[in-house]
PDB file of C-alpha atoms in Angstrom:
ATOM      1  CA  MET A   1      98.408 102.594  87.250  1.00  0.00           C
ATOM      2  CA  GLY A   2      95.152 102.561  88.339  1.00  0.00           C
ATOM      3  CA  THR A   3      93.315 100.099  90.425  1.00  0.00           C
ATOM      4  CA  ALA A   4      92.390  97.081  89.380  1.00  0.00           C
ATOM      5  CA  ASP A   5      88.398  98.307  88.285  1.00  0.00           C
ATOM      6  CA  GLY A   6      89.489 101.371  87.661  1.00  0.00           C
ATOM      7  CA  HIS A   7      87.510 102.974  90.672  1.00  0.00           C
ATOM      8  CA  THR A   8      89.546 105.601  93.077  1.00  0.00           C
ATOM      9  CA  PRO A   9      92.206 104.173  95.336  1.00  0.00           C
ATOM     10  CA  ASP A  10      92.004 103.793  98.245  1.00  0.00           C
ATOM     11  CA  ALA A  11      95.298 103.708  99.735  1.00  0.00           C
ATOM     12  CA  VAL A  12      98.456 104.361  97.099  1.00  0.00           C
ATOM     13  CA  VAL A  13     101.685 102.845  96.647  1.00  0.00           C
ATOM     14  CA  LEU A  14     104.698 105.245  95.047  1.00  0.00           C
ATOM     15  CA  LEU A  15     107.181 103.361  93.000  1.00  0.00           C
ATOM     16  CA  LEU A  16     110.780 104.586  93.138  1.00  0.00           C
ATOM     17  CA  PRO A  17     112.922 103.352  91.257  1.00  0.00           C
ATOM     18  CA  GLY A  18     117.048 102.544  91.398  1.00  0.00           C
ATOM     19  CA  GLY A  19     119.921 103.487  89.160  1.00  0.00           C
ATOM     20  CA  GLY A  20     120.958 106.638  90.388  1.00  0.00           C
ATOM     21  CA  VAL A  21     124.198 108.081  90.591  1.00  0.00           C
ATOM     22  CA  ALA A  22     126.073 109.726  93.372  1.00  0.00           C
ATOM     23  CA  ARG A  23     126.169 113.096  91.488  1.00  0.00           C
ATOM     24  CA  SER A  24     124.366 113.807  87.939  1.00  0.00           C
ATOM     25  CA  VAL A  25     121.736 116.267  86.532  1.00  0.00           C
ATOM     26  CA  ARG A  26     121.052 113.899  83.097  1.00  0.00           C
ATOM     27  CA  ARG A  27     117.913 112.735  82.588  1.00  0.00           C
ATOM     28  CA  PRO A  28     116.980 109.181  84.241  1.00  0.00           C
ATOM     29  CA  SER A  29     117.542 105.826  82.133  1.00  0.00           C
ATOM     30  CA  PRO A  30     113.687 105.205  81.082  1.00  0.00           C
ATOM     31  CA  VAL A  31     115.110 101.066  82.308  1.00  0.00           C
ATOM     32  CA  PRO A  32     114.995 101.487  85.919  1.00  0.00           C
ATOM     33  CA  ALA A  33     111.974 103.040  85.855  1.00  0.00           C
ATOM     34  CA  ALA A  34     110.388  99.808  83.691  1.00  0.00           C
ATOM     35  CA  ALA A  35     111.933  97.509  86.266  1.00  0.00           C
ATOM     36  CA  VAL A  36     109.409  98.542  89.178  1.00  0.00           C
ATOM     37  CA  LEU A  37     106.806  97.958  86.962  1.00  0.00           C
ATOM     38  CA  PRO A  38     106.303  94.364  87.818  1.00  0.00           C
ATOM     39  CA  LEU A  39     105.876  94.758  91.553  1.00  0.00           C
ATOM     40  CA  ALA A  40     103.169  97.254  90.647  1.00  0.00           C
ATOM     41  CA  ARG A  41     101.092  95.352  88.705  1.00  0.00           C
ATOM     42  CA  ARG A  42     101.665  92.771  91.085  1.00  0.00           C
ATOM     43  CA  LEU A  43     100.623  94.766  94.203  1.00  0.00           C
ATOM     44  CA  VAL A  44      97.880  95.992  92.342  1.00  0.00           C
ATOM     45  CA  ARG A  45      96.734  92.796  91.320  1.00  0.00           C
ATOM     46  CA  ALA A  46      97.396  91.385  95.211  1.00  0.00           C
ATOM     47  CA  ALA A  47      94.909  93.509  96.445  1.00  0.00           C
ATOM     48  CA  ARG A  48      91.617  92.652  94.965  1.00  0.00           C
ATOM     49  CA  ASP A  49      88.907  93.692  96.656  1.00  0.00           C
ATOM     50  CA  GLU A  50      91.000  97.076  98.621  1.00  0.00           C
ATOM     51  CA  GLN A  51      91.385  99.904  95.992  1.00  0.00           C
ATOM     52  CA  LEU A  52      94.656 100.001  95.677  1.00  0.00           C
ATOM     53  CA  ALA A  53      96.745 102.465  92.968  1.00  0.00           C
ATOM     54  CA  ALA A  54     100.396 101.854  92.196  1.00  0.00           C
ATOM     55  CA  HIS A  55     102.087 104.089  90.372  1.00  0.00           C
ATOM     56  CA  VAL A  56     105.778 104.746  89.311  1.00  0.00           C
ATOM     57  CA  VAL A  57     107.862 108.017  89.825  1.00  0.00           C
ATOM     58  CA  HIS A  58     110.356 109.477  87.519  1.00  0.00           C
ATOM     59  CA  TYR A  59     113.169 111.731  88.213  1.00  0.00           C
ATOM     60  CA  ARG A  60     114.102 114.908  87.346  1.00  0.00           C
ATOM     61  CA  CYS A  61     117.725 113.855  86.805  1.00  0.00           C
ATOM     62  CA  ARG A  62     120.198 110.910  87.146  1.00  0.00           C
ATOM     63  CA  GLY A  63     121.989 112.072  91.249  1.00  0.00           C
ATOM     64  CA  TRP A  64     120.890 112.265  94.047  1.00  0.00           C
ATOM     65  CA  ASN A  65     122.878 115.482  94.422  1.00  0.00           C
ATOM     66  CA  ASP A  66     124.527 115.762  98.322  1.00  0.00           C
ATOM     67  CA  GLU A  67     122.218 118.400  99.840  1.00  0.00           C
ATOM     68  CA  ALA A  68     119.372 118.316  97.345  1.00  0.00           C
ATOM     69  CA  ALA A  69     118.358 115.119  97.268  1.00  0.00           C
ATOM     70  CA  HIS A  70     116.452 115.616  93.787  1.00  0.00           C
ATOM     71  CA  PRO A  71     115.029 112.131  94.378  1.00  0.00           C
ATOM     72  CA  ALA A  72     113.488 112.550  97.910  1.00  0.00           C
ATOM     73  CA  GLY A  73     111.949 115.825  96.428  1.00  0.00           C
ATOM     74  CA  ASP A  74     110.800 114.379  93.034  1.00  0.00           C
ATOM     75  CA  ALA A  75     108.508 111.802  95.821  1.00  0.00           C
ATOM     76  CA  GLU A  76     107.989 114.727  97.747  1.00  0.00           C
ATOM     77  CA  TRP A  77     105.875 115.847  94.614  1.00  0.00           C
ATOM     78  CA  ALA A  78     104.690 112.558  94.058  1.00  0.00           C
ATOM     79  CA  LEU A  79     103.386 112.831  97.401  1.00  0.00           C
ATOM     80  CA  ASP A  80     101.262 115.905  96.605  1.00  0.00           C
ATOM     81  CA  GLU A  81      99.866 114.833  93.538  1.00  0.00           C
ATOM     82  CA  VAL A  82      98.585 111.935  95.370  1.00  0.00           C
ATOM     83  CA  VAL A  83      96.550 114.400  97.458  1.00  0.00           C
ATOM     84  CA  ARG A  84      95.552 116.948  94.764  1.00  0.00           C
ATOM     85  CA  ARG A  85      94.905 113.106  92.759  1.00  0.00           C
ATOM     86  CA  TYR A  86      92.908 111.481  95.724  1.00  0.00           C
ATOM     87  CA  GLY A  87      92.631 113.664  98.956  1.00  0.00           C
ATOM     88  CA  ASP A  88      94.391 111.728 101.863  1.00  0.00           C
ATOM     89  CA  VAL A  89      94.721 108.316 101.426  1.00  0.00           C
ATOM     90  CA  PRO A  90      97.162 106.752 102.931  1.00  0.00           C
ATOM     91  CA  VAL A  91     100.653 105.795 100.994  1.00  0.00           C
ATOM     92  CA  CYS A  92     103.288 103.000 101.308  1.00  0.00           C
ATOM     93  CA  LEU A  93     106.413 104.721  99.893  1.00  0.00           C
ATOM     94  CA  ALA A  94     108.438 101.658  97.523  1.00  0.00           C
ATOM     95  CA  GLY A  95     111.875 102.537  96.835  1.00  0.00           C
ATOM     96  CA  VAL A  96     114.701 100.200  95.308  1.00  0.00           C
ATOM     97  CA  ASP A  97     118.275 101.066  95.350  1.00  0.00           C
ATOM     98  CA  VAL A  98     118.715 105.734  95.527  1.00  0.00           C
ATOM     99  CA  GLY A  99     114.589 104.990  95.487  1.00  0.00           C
ATOM    100  CA  ALA A 100     114.477 103.836  98.638  1.00  0.00           C
ATOM    101  CA  ARG A 101     116.845 106.431 100.432  1.00  0.00           C
ATOM    102  CA  ALA A 102     114.220 108.502  98.633  1.00  0.00           C
ATOM    103  CA  ALA A 103     111.074 106.335 100.115  1.00  0.00           C
ATOM    104  CA  LEU A 104     113.343 107.036 103.691  1.00  0.00           C
ATOM    105  CA  ARG A 105     113.631 110.196 103.398  1.00  0.00           C
ATOM    106  CA  ALA A 106     110.409 111.395 102.037  1.00  0.00           C
ATOM    107  CA  ALA A 107     108.871 109.816 104.878  1.00  0.00           C
ATOM    108  CA  GLY A 108     107.984 112.377 107.010  1.00  0.00           C
ATOM    109  CA  HIS A 109     105.270 113.337 104.437  1.00  0.00           C
ATOM    110  CA  HIS A 110     101.428 113.374 106.563  1.00  0.00           C
ATOM    111  CA  LEU A 111     100.191 110.819 103.909  1.00  0.00           C
ATOM    112  CA  VAL A 112     102.854 108.344 104.610  1.00  0.00           C
ATOM    113  CA  GLU A 113     101.751 105.285 106.351  1.00  0.00           C
ATOM    114  CA  SER A 114     104.326 102.577 105.275  1.00  0.00           C
ATOM    115  CA  VAL A 115     107.879 102.253 103.532  1.00  0.00           C
ATOM    116  CA  VAL A 116     109.748  99.846 101.997  1.00  0.00           C
ATOM    117  CA  ALA A 117     113.317  99.768 100.706  1.00  0.00           C
ATOM    118  CA  LEU A 118     114.890  97.234  98.735  1.00  0.00           C
ATOM    119  CA  GLY A 119     118.371  97.179  98.472  1.00  0.00           C
ATOM    120  CA  PRO A 120     119.088 100.899  99.689  1.00  0.00           C
ATOM    121  CA  TRP A 121     121.941 102.901  98.676  1.00  0.00           C
ATOM    122  CA  LEU A 122     123.246 104.893 101.605  1.00  0.00           C
ATOM    123  CA  PRO A 123     126.043 107.269 102.723  1.00  0.00           C
ATOM    124  CA  ASP A 124     129.338 105.612 103.497  1.00  0.00           C
ATOM    125  CA  LYS A 125     129.235 107.566 107.085  1.00  0.00           C
ATOM    126  CA  PRO A 126     127.241 105.144 109.699  1.00  0.00           C
ATOM    127  CA  GLY A 127     124.522 107.414 111.205  1.00  0.00           C
ATOM    128  CA  GLU A 128     124.404 110.393 108.435  1.00  0.00           C
ATOM    129  CA  GLU A 129     121.032 109.016 107.091  1.00  0.00           C
ATOM    130  CA  PRO A 130     118.360 111.166 109.254  1.00  0.00           C
ATOM    131  CA  VAL A 131     115.737 108.481 110.617  1.00  0.00           C
ATOM    132  CA  GLU A 132     113.579 110.984 112.184  1.00  0.00           C
ATOM    133  CA  GLN A 133     111.052 111.386 109.119  1.00  0.00           C
ATOM    134  CA  LEU A 134     110.153 107.472 110.099  1.00  0.00           C
ATOM    135  CA  ALA A 135     108.414 108.107 113.671  1.00  0.00           C
ATOM    136  CA  GLY A 136     104.644 106.905 114.255  1.00  0.00           C
ATOM    137  CA  ARG A 137     105.529 104.378 109.511  1.00  0.00           C
ATOM    138  CA  HIS A 138     105.227 100.769 109.582  1.00  0.00           C
ATOM    139  CA  VAL A 139     109.066  99.965 107.911  1.00  0.00           C
ATOM    140  CA  LEU A 140     110.323  97.072 105.934  1.00  0.00           C
ATOM    141  CA  LEU A 141     114.169  97.108 104.518  1.00  0.00           C
ATOM    142  CA  VAL A 142     115.746  94.420 102.550  1.00  0.00           C
ATOM    143  CA  HIS A 143     119.240  93.551 101.764  1.00  0.00           C
ATOM    144  CA  GLY A 144     121.087  90.911  99.853  1.00  0.00           C
ATOM    145  CA  THR A 145     124.438  90.627 101.889  1.00  0.00           C
ATOM    146  CA  ASP A 146     126.377  90.216  98.805  1.00  0.00           C
ATOM    147  CA  ASP A 147     125.416  93.771  97.783  1.00  0.00           C
ATOM    148  CA  ALA A 148     128.302  95.141  96.556  1.00  0.00           C
ATOM    149  CA  ARG A 149     127.273  98.423  95.678  1.00  0.00           C
ATOM    150  CA  THR A 150     126.323  99.670  99.261  1.00  0.00           C
ATOM    151  CA  ASP A 151     127.418  98.056 102.393  1.00  0.00           C
ATOM    152  CA  PRO A 152     124.249  95.429 104.063  1.00  0.00           C
ATOM    153  CA  GLU A 153     125.655  97.079 106.999  1.00  0.00           C
ATOM    154  CA  LEU A 154     124.865 100.542 106.940  1.00  0.00           C
ATOM    155  CA  SER A 155     121.123  99.699 106.727  1.00  0.00           C
ATOM    156  CA  TYR A 156     121.391  97.547 109.561  1.00  0.00           C
ATOM    157  CA  GLU A 157     122.895 100.650 111.047  1.00  0.00           C
ATOM    158  CA  LEU A 158     119.493 102.581 110.114  1.00  0.00           C
ATOM    159  CA  ALA A 159     117.690 100.163 111.060  1.00  0.00           C
ATOM    160  CA  GLU A 160     118.543  99.961 114.627  1.00  0.00           C
ATOM    161  CA  ARG A 161     118.812 103.596 114.494  1.00  0.00           C
ATOM    162  CA  ALA A 162     114.896 104.053 113.550  1.00  0.00           C
ATOM    163  CA  LYS A 163     113.950 101.108 115.793  1.00  0.00           C
ATOM    164  CA  ARG A 164     114.420 103.074 118.771  1.00  0.00           C
ATOM    165  CA  ILE A 165     111.754 105.763 117.307  1.00  0.00           C
ATOM    166  CA  THR A 166     108.768 103.354 116.361  1.00  0.00           C
ATOM    167  CA  PRO A 167     109.108 100.207 116.665  1.00  0.00           C
ATOM    168  CA  ASP A 168     107.270  98.928 113.611  1.00  0.00           C
ATOM    169  CA  VAL A 169     110.643  98.670 111.871  1.00  0.00           C
ATOM    170  CA  CYS A 170     111.394  95.190 110.198  1.00  0.00           C
ATOM    171  CA  ARG A 171     114.728  94.391 108.480  1.00  0.00           C
ATOM    172  CA  PHE A 172     115.331  91.085 106.179  1.00  0.00           C
ATOM    173  CA  GLU A 173     118.821  89.720 104.823  1.00  0.00           C
ATOM    174  CA  VAL A 174     118.761  87.537 101.466  1.00  0.00           C
ATOM    175  CA  HIS A 175     121.889  85.158 102.010  1.00  0.00           C
ATOM    176  CA  THR A 176     124.406  85.664  99.431  1.00  0.00           C
ATOM    177  CA  ASP A 177     122.514  87.651  97.473  1.00  0.00           C
ATOM    178  CA  GLY A 178     123.548  91.249  95.364  1.00  0.00           C
ATOM    179  CA  HIS A 179     122.353  94.463  95.292  1.00  0.00           C
ATOM    180  CA  GLY A 180     119.658  94.257  92.840  1.00  0.00           C
ATOM    181  CA  LEU A 181     118.370  91.043  94.781  1.00  0.00           C
ATOM    182  CA  ARG A 182     118.176  89.166  91.552  1.00  0.00           C
ATOM    183  CA  GLY A 183     118.695  85.933  92.701  1.00  0.00           C
ATOM    184  CA  HIS A 184     115.999  86.221  94.875  1.00  0.00           C
ATOM    185  CA  GLN A 185     112.897  88.648  93.248  1.00  0.00           C
ATOM    186  CA  SER A 186     110.506  85.865  93.819  1.00  0.00           C
ATOM    187  CA  GLU A 187     110.514  86.281  97.711  1.00  0.00           C
ATOM    188  CA  VAL A 188     111.404  89.343  97.471  1.00  0.00           C
ATOM    189  CA  GLY A 189     108.443  90.490  95.461  1.00  0.00           C
ATOM    190  CA  ALA A 190     106.060  88.536  97.408  1.00  0.00           C
ATOM    191  CA  LEU A 191     107.828  90.102 100.964  1.00  0.00           C
ATOM    192  CA  ALA A 192     106.919  93.360  99.441  1.00  0.00           C
ATOM    193  CA  GLN A 193     103.474  92.431  98.162  1.00  0.00           C
ATOM    194  CA  ASP A 194     102.736  91.049 102.478  1.00  0.00           C
ATOM    195  CA  PHE A 195     104.294  93.934 103.971  1.00  0.00           C
ATOM    196  CA  VAL A 196     102.170  96.805 101.544  1.00  0.00           C
ATOM    197  CA  LEU A 197      98.831  94.801 102.102  1.00  0.00           C
ATOM    198  CA  GLY A 198      99.007  94.430 105.922  1.00  0.00           C
ATOM    199  CA  SER A 199     100.524  97.804 106.215  1.00  0.00           C
ATOM    200  CA  LEU A 200      98.209  99.839 103.903  1.00  0.00           C
ATOM    201  CA  CYS A 201      95.262  97.521 103.710  1.00  0.00           C
ATOM    202  CA  GLY A 202      94.889  96.297 107.238  1.00  0.00           C
ATOM    203  CA  ARG A 203      95.561  91.977 106.203  1.00  0.00           C
ATOM    204  CA  ASP A 204      97.240  90.478 108.248  1.00  0.00           C
ATOM    205  CA  TYR A 205     101.400  90.295 108.060  1.00  0.00           C
ATOM    206  CA  ALA A 206     102.576  86.535 107.179  1.00  0.00           C
ATOM    207  CA  ARG A 207     104.170  85.161 110.374  1.00  0.00           C
ATOM    208  CA  PRO A 208     107.946  86.191 109.196  1.00  0.00           C
ATOM    209  CA  VAL A 209     107.366  89.565 109.039  1.00  0.00           C
ATOM    210  CA  ALA A 210     105.162  89.539 112.026  1.00  0.00           C
ATOM    211  CA  ASP A 211     107.971  87.718 114.123  1.00  0.00           C
ATOM    212  CA  ALA A 212     110.897  90.222 112.965  1.00  0.00           C
ATOM    213  CA  MET A 213     108.828  93.335 113.489  1.00  0.00           C
ATOM    214  CA  ALA A 214     108.209  92.059 117.120  1.00  0.00           C
ATOM    215  CA  ALA A 215     111.814  91.001 117.449  1.00  0.00           C
ATOM    216  CA  PRO A 216     113.890  93.402 119.389  1.00  0.00           C
ATOM    217  CA  PRO A 217     117.435  94.496 117.708  1.00  0.00           C
ATOM    218  CA  PRO A 218     119.299  92.789 116.312  1.00  0.00           C
ATOM    219  CA  LEU A 219     116.909  89.318 115.306  1.00  0.00           C
ATOM    220  CA  GLY A 220     114.354  91.436 114.085  1.00  0.00           C
ATOM    221  CA  LEU A 221     116.652  93.594 112.248  1.00  0.00           C
ATOM    222  CA  ARG A 222     119.118  90.205 110.546  1.00  0.00           C
ATOM    223  CA  MET A 223     115.656  88.375 109.714  1.00  0.00           C
ATOM    224  CA  PRO A 224     116.575  85.671 106.339  1.00  0.00           C
ATOM    225  CA  LEU A 225     114.552  85.724 103.308  1.00  0.00           C
ATOM    226  CA  ALA A 226     113.470  82.009 103.565  1.00  0.00           C
ATOM    227  CA  SER A 227     114.043  80.196 100.212  1.00  0.00           C
ATOM    228  CA  GLY A 228     110.776  79.762  98.802  1.00  0.00           C
ATOM    229  CA  PHE A 229     108.622  82.774 100.402  1.00  0.00           C
ATOM    230  CA  GLY A 230     105.232  83.581  99.566  1.00  0.00           C
ATOM    231  CA  LYS A 231     104.292  80.796  97.154  1.00  0.00           C
ATOM    232  CA  SER A 232     101.218  80.744  98.803  1.00  0.00           C
ATOM    233  CA  LEU A 233     100.416  84.783  98.217  1.00  0.00           C
ATOM    234  CA  ARG A 234     101.328  83.724  94.378  1.00  0.00           C
TER     235      ARG A 234
END
């Protein structure tokens, strides 16, 4: 999806879908990719005068596949494609579930300015996922407190380690919501929009985001996402 007026973008968002599994080389279902299209459209519309493009990354296979980390490799391929198409423009990697882990893992690419990780699917062993690649990046993590697929405490632990490397890390908790964050889609979309436009387009963050970014752990990493957040952004 290109910019709203078809011009060459000044910044790019790469959407990394969820729906993956631990191990599989089967072709992925098209449903998870379609599920992130509304967010892509929202971001392009919200950018208005800024030239922002959004593209959905399509994975080669369904599985993370241990050290192969196929979705992260696909994200890195997409980043190289951004260079080929648009040159060295700042990029936000915005991922859901397995895509959130891929976004965090691929953040070391030189184009990456920021990362949005929604309900990240992470390894069960704390400390196993690397964070060094997040140095110098702006990072937002969002997790439902009732997530039954991946323990929310795993994303807190990752955020805490990342905060020691780069100050621009915040994490929001969506109380009573599950893995897909479906109960608060509007608020999560508004939060992602605020963060992407702030980190890529130089807009001011909403007060809760700015406060979460500035606050030391645990406050800035356990920020509750308020019901109705972002009504003025619609």
